Every structure is written in C-alpha cells, then in structure tokens.
PDB file of C-alpha atoms in Angstrom:
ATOM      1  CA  UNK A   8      26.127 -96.787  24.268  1.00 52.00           C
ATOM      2  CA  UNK A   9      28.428 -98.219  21.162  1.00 69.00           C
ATOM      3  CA  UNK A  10      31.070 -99.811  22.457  1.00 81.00           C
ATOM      4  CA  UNK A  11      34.588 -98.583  21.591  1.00 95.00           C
ATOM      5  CA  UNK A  12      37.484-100.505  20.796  1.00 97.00           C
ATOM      6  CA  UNK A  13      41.256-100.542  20.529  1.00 98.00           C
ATOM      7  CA  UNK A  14      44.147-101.925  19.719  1.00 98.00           C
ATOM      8  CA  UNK A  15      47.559-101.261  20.912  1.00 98.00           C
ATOM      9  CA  UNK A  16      50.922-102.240  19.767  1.00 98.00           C
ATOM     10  CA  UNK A  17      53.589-101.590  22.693  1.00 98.00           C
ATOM     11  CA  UNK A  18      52.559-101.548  26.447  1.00 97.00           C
ATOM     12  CA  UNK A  19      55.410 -99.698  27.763  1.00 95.00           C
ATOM     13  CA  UNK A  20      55.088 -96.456  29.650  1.00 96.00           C
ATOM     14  CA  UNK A  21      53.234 -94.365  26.993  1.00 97.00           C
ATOM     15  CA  UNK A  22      51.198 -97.389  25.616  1.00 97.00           C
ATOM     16  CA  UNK A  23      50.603 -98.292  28.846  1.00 97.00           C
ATOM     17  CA  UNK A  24      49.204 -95.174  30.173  1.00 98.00           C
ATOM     18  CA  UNK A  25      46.920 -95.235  26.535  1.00 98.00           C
ATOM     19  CA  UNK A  26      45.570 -98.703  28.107  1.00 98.00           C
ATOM     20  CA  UNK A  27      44.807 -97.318  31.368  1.00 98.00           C
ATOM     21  CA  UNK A  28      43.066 -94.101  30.308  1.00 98.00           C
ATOM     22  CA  UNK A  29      41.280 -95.662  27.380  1.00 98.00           C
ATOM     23  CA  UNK A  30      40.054 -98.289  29.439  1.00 97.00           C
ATOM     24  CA  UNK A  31      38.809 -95.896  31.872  1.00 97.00           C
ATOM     25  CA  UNK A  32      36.947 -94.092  29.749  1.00 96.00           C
ATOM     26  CA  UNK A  33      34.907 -97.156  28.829  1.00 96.00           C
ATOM     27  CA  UNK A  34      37.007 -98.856  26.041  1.00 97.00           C
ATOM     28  CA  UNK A  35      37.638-102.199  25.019  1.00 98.00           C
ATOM     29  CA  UNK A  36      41.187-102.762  24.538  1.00 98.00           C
ATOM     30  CA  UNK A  37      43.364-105.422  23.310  1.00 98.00           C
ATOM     31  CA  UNK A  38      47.026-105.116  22.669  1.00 98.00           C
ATOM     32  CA  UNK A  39      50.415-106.961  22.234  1.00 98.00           C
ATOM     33  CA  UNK A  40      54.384-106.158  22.925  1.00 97.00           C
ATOM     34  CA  UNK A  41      57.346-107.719  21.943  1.00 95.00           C
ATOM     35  CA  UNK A  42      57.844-109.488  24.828  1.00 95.00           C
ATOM     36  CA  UNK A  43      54.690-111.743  25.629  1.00 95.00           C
ATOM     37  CA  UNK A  44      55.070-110.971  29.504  1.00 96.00           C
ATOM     38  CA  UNK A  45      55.414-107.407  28.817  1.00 95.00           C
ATOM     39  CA  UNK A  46      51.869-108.269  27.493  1.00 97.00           C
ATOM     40  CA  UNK A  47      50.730-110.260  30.282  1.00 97.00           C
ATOM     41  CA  UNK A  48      51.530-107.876  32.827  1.00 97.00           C
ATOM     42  CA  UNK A  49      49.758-105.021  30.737  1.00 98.00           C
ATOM     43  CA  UNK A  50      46.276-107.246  31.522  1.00 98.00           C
ATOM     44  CA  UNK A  51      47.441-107.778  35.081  1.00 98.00           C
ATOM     45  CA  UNK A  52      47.901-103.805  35.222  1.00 97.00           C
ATOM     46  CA  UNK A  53      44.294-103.443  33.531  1.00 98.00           C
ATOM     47  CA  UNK A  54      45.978-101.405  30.643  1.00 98.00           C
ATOM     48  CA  UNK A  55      44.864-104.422  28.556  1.00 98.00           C
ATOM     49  CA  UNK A  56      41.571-105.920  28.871  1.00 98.00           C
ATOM     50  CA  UNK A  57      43.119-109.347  26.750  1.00 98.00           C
ATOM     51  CA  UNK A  58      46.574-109.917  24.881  1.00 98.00           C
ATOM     52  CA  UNK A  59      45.759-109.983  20.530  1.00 97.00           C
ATOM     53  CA  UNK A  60      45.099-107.728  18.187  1.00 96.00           C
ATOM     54  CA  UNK A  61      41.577-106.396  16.184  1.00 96.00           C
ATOM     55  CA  UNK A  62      41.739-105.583  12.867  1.00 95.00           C
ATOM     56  CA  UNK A  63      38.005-104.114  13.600  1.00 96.00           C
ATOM     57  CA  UNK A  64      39.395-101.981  16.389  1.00 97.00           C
ATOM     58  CA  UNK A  65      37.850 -98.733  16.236  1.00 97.00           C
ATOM     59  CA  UNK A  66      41.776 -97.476  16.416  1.00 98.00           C
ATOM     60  CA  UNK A  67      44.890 -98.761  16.324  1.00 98.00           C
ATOM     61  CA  UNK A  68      47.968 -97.006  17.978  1.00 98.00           C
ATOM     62  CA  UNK A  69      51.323 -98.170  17.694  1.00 98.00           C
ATOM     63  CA  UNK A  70      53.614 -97.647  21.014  1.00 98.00           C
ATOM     64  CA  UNK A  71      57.033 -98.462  20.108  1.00 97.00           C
ATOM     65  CA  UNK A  72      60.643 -97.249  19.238  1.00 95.00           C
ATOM     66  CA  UNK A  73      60.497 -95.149  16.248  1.00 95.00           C
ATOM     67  CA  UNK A  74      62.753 -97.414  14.358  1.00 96.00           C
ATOM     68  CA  UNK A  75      59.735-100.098  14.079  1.00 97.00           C
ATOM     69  CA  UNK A  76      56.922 -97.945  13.261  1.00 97.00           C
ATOM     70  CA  UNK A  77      57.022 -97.667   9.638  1.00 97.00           C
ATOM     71  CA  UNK A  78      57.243-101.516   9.527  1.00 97.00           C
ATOM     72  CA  UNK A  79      54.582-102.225  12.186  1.00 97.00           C
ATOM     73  CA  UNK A  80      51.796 -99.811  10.260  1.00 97.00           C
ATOM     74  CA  UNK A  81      52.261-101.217   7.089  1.00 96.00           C
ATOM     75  CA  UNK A  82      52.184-104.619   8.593  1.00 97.00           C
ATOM     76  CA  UNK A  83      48.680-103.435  10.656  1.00 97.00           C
ATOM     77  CA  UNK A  84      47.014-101.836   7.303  1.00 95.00           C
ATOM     78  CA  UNK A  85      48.090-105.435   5.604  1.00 94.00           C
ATOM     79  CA  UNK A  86      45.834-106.831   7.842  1.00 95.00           C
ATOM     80  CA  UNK A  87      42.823-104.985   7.673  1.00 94.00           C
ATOM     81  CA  UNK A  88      43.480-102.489  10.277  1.00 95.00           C
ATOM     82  CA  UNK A  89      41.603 -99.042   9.600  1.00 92.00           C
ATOM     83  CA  UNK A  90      42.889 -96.425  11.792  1.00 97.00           C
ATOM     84  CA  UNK A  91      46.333 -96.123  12.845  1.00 98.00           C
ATOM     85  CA  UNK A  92      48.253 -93.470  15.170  1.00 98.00           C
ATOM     86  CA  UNK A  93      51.416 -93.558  16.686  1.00 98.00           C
ATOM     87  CA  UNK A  94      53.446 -91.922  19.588  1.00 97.00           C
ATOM     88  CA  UNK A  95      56.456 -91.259  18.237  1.00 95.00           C
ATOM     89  CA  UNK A  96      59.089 -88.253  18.162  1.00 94.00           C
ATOM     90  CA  UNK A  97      59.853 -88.268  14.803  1.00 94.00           C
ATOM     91  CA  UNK A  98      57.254 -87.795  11.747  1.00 93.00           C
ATOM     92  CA  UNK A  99      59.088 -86.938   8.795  1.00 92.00           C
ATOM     93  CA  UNK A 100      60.643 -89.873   8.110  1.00 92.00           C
ATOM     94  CA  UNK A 101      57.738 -91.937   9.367  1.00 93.00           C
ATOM     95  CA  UNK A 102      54.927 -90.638   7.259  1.00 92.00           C
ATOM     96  CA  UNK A 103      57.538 -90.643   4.511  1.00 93.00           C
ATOM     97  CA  UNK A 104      57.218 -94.315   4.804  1.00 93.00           C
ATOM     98  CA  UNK A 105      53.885 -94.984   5.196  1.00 94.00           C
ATOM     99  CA  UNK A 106      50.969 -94.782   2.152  1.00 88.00           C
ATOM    100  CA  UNK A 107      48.086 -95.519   4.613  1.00 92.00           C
ATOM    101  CA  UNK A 108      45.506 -92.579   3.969  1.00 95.00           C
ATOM    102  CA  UNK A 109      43.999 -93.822   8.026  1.00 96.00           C
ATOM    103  CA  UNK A 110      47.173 -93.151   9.294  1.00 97.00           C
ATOM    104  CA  UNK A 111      47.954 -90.064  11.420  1.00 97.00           C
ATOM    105  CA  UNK A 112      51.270 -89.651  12.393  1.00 97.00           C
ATOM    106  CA  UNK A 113      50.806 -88.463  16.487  1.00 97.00           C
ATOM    107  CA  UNK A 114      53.513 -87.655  19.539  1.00 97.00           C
ATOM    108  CA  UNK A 115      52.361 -86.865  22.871  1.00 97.00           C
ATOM    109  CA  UNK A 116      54.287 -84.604  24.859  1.00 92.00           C
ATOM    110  CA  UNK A 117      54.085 -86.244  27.727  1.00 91.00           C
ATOM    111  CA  UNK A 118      55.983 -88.575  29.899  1.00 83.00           C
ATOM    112  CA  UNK A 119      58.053 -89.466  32.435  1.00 79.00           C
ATOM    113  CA  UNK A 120      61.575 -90.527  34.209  1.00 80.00           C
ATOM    114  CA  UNK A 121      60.579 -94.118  35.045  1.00 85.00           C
ATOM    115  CA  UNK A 122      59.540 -96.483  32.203  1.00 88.00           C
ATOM    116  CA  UNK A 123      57.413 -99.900  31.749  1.00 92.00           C
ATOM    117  CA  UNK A 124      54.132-101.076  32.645  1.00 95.00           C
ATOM    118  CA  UNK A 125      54.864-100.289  36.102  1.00 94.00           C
ATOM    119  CA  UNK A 126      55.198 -96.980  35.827  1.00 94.00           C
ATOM    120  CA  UNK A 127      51.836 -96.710  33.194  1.00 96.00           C
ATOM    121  CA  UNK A 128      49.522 -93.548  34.678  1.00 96.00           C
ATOM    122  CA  UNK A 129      46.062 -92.848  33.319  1.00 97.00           C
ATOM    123  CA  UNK A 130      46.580 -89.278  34.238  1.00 97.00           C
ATOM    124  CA  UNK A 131      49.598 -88.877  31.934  1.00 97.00           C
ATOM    125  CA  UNK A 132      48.154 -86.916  29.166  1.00 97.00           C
ATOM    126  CA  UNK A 133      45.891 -84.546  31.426  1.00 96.00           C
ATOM    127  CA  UNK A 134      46.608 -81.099  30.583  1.00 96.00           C
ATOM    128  CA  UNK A 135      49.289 -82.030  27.937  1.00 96.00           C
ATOM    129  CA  UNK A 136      50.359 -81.008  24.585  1.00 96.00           C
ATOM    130  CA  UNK A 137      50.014 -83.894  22.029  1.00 97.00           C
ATOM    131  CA  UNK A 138      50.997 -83.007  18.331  1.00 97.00           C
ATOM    132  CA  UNK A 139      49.128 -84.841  15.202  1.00 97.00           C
ATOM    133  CA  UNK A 140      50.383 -84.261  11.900  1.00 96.00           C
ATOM    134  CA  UNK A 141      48.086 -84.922   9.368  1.00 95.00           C
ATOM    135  CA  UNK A 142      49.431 -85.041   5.360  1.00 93.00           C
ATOM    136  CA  UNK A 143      47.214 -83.918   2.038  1.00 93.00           C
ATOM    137  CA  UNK A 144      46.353 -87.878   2.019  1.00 93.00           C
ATOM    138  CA  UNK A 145      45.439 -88.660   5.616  1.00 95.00           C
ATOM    139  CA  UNK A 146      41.519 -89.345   5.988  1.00 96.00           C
ATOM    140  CA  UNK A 147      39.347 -86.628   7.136  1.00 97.00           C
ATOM    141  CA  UNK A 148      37.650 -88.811   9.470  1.00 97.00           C
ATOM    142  CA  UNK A 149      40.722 -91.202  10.384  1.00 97.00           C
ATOM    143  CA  UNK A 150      41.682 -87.640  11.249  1.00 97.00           C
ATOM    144  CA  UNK A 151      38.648 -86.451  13.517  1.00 97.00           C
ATOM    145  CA  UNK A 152      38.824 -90.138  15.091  1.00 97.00           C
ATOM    146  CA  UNK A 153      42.178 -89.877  16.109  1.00 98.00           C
ATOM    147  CA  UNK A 154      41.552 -86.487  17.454  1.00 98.00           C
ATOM    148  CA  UNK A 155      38.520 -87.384  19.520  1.00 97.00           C
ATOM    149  CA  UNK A 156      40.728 -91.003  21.210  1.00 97.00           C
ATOM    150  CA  UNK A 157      43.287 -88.156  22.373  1.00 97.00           C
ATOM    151  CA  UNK A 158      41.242 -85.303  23.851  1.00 97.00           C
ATOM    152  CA  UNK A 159      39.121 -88.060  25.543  1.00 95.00           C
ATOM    153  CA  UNK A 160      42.643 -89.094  27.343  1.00 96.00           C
ATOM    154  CA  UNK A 161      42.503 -85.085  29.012  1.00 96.00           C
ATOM    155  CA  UNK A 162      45.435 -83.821  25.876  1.00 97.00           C
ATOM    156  CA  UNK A 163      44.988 -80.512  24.598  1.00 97.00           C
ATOM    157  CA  UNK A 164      44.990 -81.425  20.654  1.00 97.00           C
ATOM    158  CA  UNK A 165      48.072 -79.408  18.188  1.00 96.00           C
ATOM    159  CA  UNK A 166      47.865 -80.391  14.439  1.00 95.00           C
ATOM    160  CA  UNK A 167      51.307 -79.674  13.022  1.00 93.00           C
ATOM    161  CA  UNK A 168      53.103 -80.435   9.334  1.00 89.00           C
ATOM    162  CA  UNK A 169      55.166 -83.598  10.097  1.00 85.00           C
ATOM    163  CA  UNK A 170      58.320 -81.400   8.962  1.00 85.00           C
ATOM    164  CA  UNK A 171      57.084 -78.351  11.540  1.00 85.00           C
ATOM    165  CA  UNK A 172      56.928 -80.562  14.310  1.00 87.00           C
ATOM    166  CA  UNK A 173      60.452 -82.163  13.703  1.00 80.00           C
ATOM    167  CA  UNK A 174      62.025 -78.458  13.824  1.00 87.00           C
ATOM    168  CA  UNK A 175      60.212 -77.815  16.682  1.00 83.00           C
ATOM    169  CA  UNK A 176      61.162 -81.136  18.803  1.00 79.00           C
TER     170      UNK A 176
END
C-alpha cells in the first residue's frame, strides 16, 4: 500500500476533524496553526501525526479564516507545494486571487456549535455536502485528487462555479 500524505494549515474544528479522519483512513499527516500550541495539541489529539509542513504532501489543505487564504496558497505553491484545497465559505474572491492551476477552491458544509481542537470529530463530514469549485485552469488531476481526499472523509462530492456557490451560500 502507497502511503498517503498531507499537509494541513489550521487545526481548528474543521482542520481538525480533516486530521482525525485522514489519519484514520491511513494517512500521514503533518500540519501547523498560528498558534504553536494550537499545533501541539492537534498531535496530542492525533489529528496531527507531527507539527511542519511537506511540500511533497500528496495534498495540501488550508484550514483558516478566509481572509488568509489567498496569502497562505500562494505562499504554499512558493514553496513547492502541489495540491492545494481549502475550506472556506467564500470562492469568488479567493480563486480570484490565486493563479495556482493545483488549486481547488473547496467548502464543506459541515460543522458545528463548539470550535477548536477539542471539539475536532472524524465523523464530521459523514453524509455531508462539500462543494468544490473547480475554474477552466484548475488541474484535471489536482481536481480528481482533491475529490478522492474528500469522499474518502464519508462527503457526498458537489462541483459548483466559484460564483454559483457564493449565490447559493
């Protein structure tokens, strides 16, 4: 079996739960947060399996406030990160930011009332809706990659125009 690996940016409740499930489905994953102990209690929690980042990840996803993720993917495809998703609400004005052709833009619909590492679930995304919105320039298989990550998590998969989805949500 080829082992699978991730990074993740953000180990709040959503990048969290990513950690947990990914982890449980046999992946390798690495990740950081803004706040080192937000980090360290990530590994603790077994959402992480070490704090850092991997450019060679087999995917990247960014888990933090919209605001930052136009800044953070350009920073990750600087470094030789292939790969990227995110999990944010808005797309239009992300992917309007980003020229990364491995990039697809992503928000799962999923969630909950408490937030943090604490509240991280590996369950979250069973049964849920989680919208990618892949552009003319995103990467068939950067695509088909993200895509598989997500429906391994138990999501039911919804590609949407990055403008579609904002009217929707």
């Amino acid at each position: 079996m080829t082992s699978r690996t991730a990074t993740l940016v953000g180990t709040g409740l959503i990048g969290g739960s990513i950690g947990l499930a990914l982890r449980r489905a046999g992946w390798q994953v690495v990740g950081t947060d803004r706040d080192p102990d937000r980090a360290r209690a990530a590994v603790e929690r077994g959402a992480l399996d070490d704090v850092g980042e991997d450019p060679a990840s087999d995917l990247t996803i960014v888990a933090i406030p919209v605001g930052g993720i136009v800044g953070e993917v350009q920073r990750l495809g600087a470094a030789g990160h292939g790969v990227i998703t995110d999990v944010g609400s808005v797309k239009g004005p992300v992917l309007a930011g980003i020229d990364h052709p491995q990039f697809v833009g992503g928000h799962p619909m999923a969630g909950s009332e408490q937030d943090g590492i604490g509240a991280a679930d590996p369950d979250l995304f069973e049964g849920a809706t989680w919208v990618l919105t892949p552009t003319s320039s995103t990467d068939d298989r950067a695509y088909d990659a993200v895509r598989a990550a997500i429906v391994e998590l138990g999501a039911e998969v919804v590609a949407l125009e990055p403008e579609r989805h904002d009217a929707l949500v």
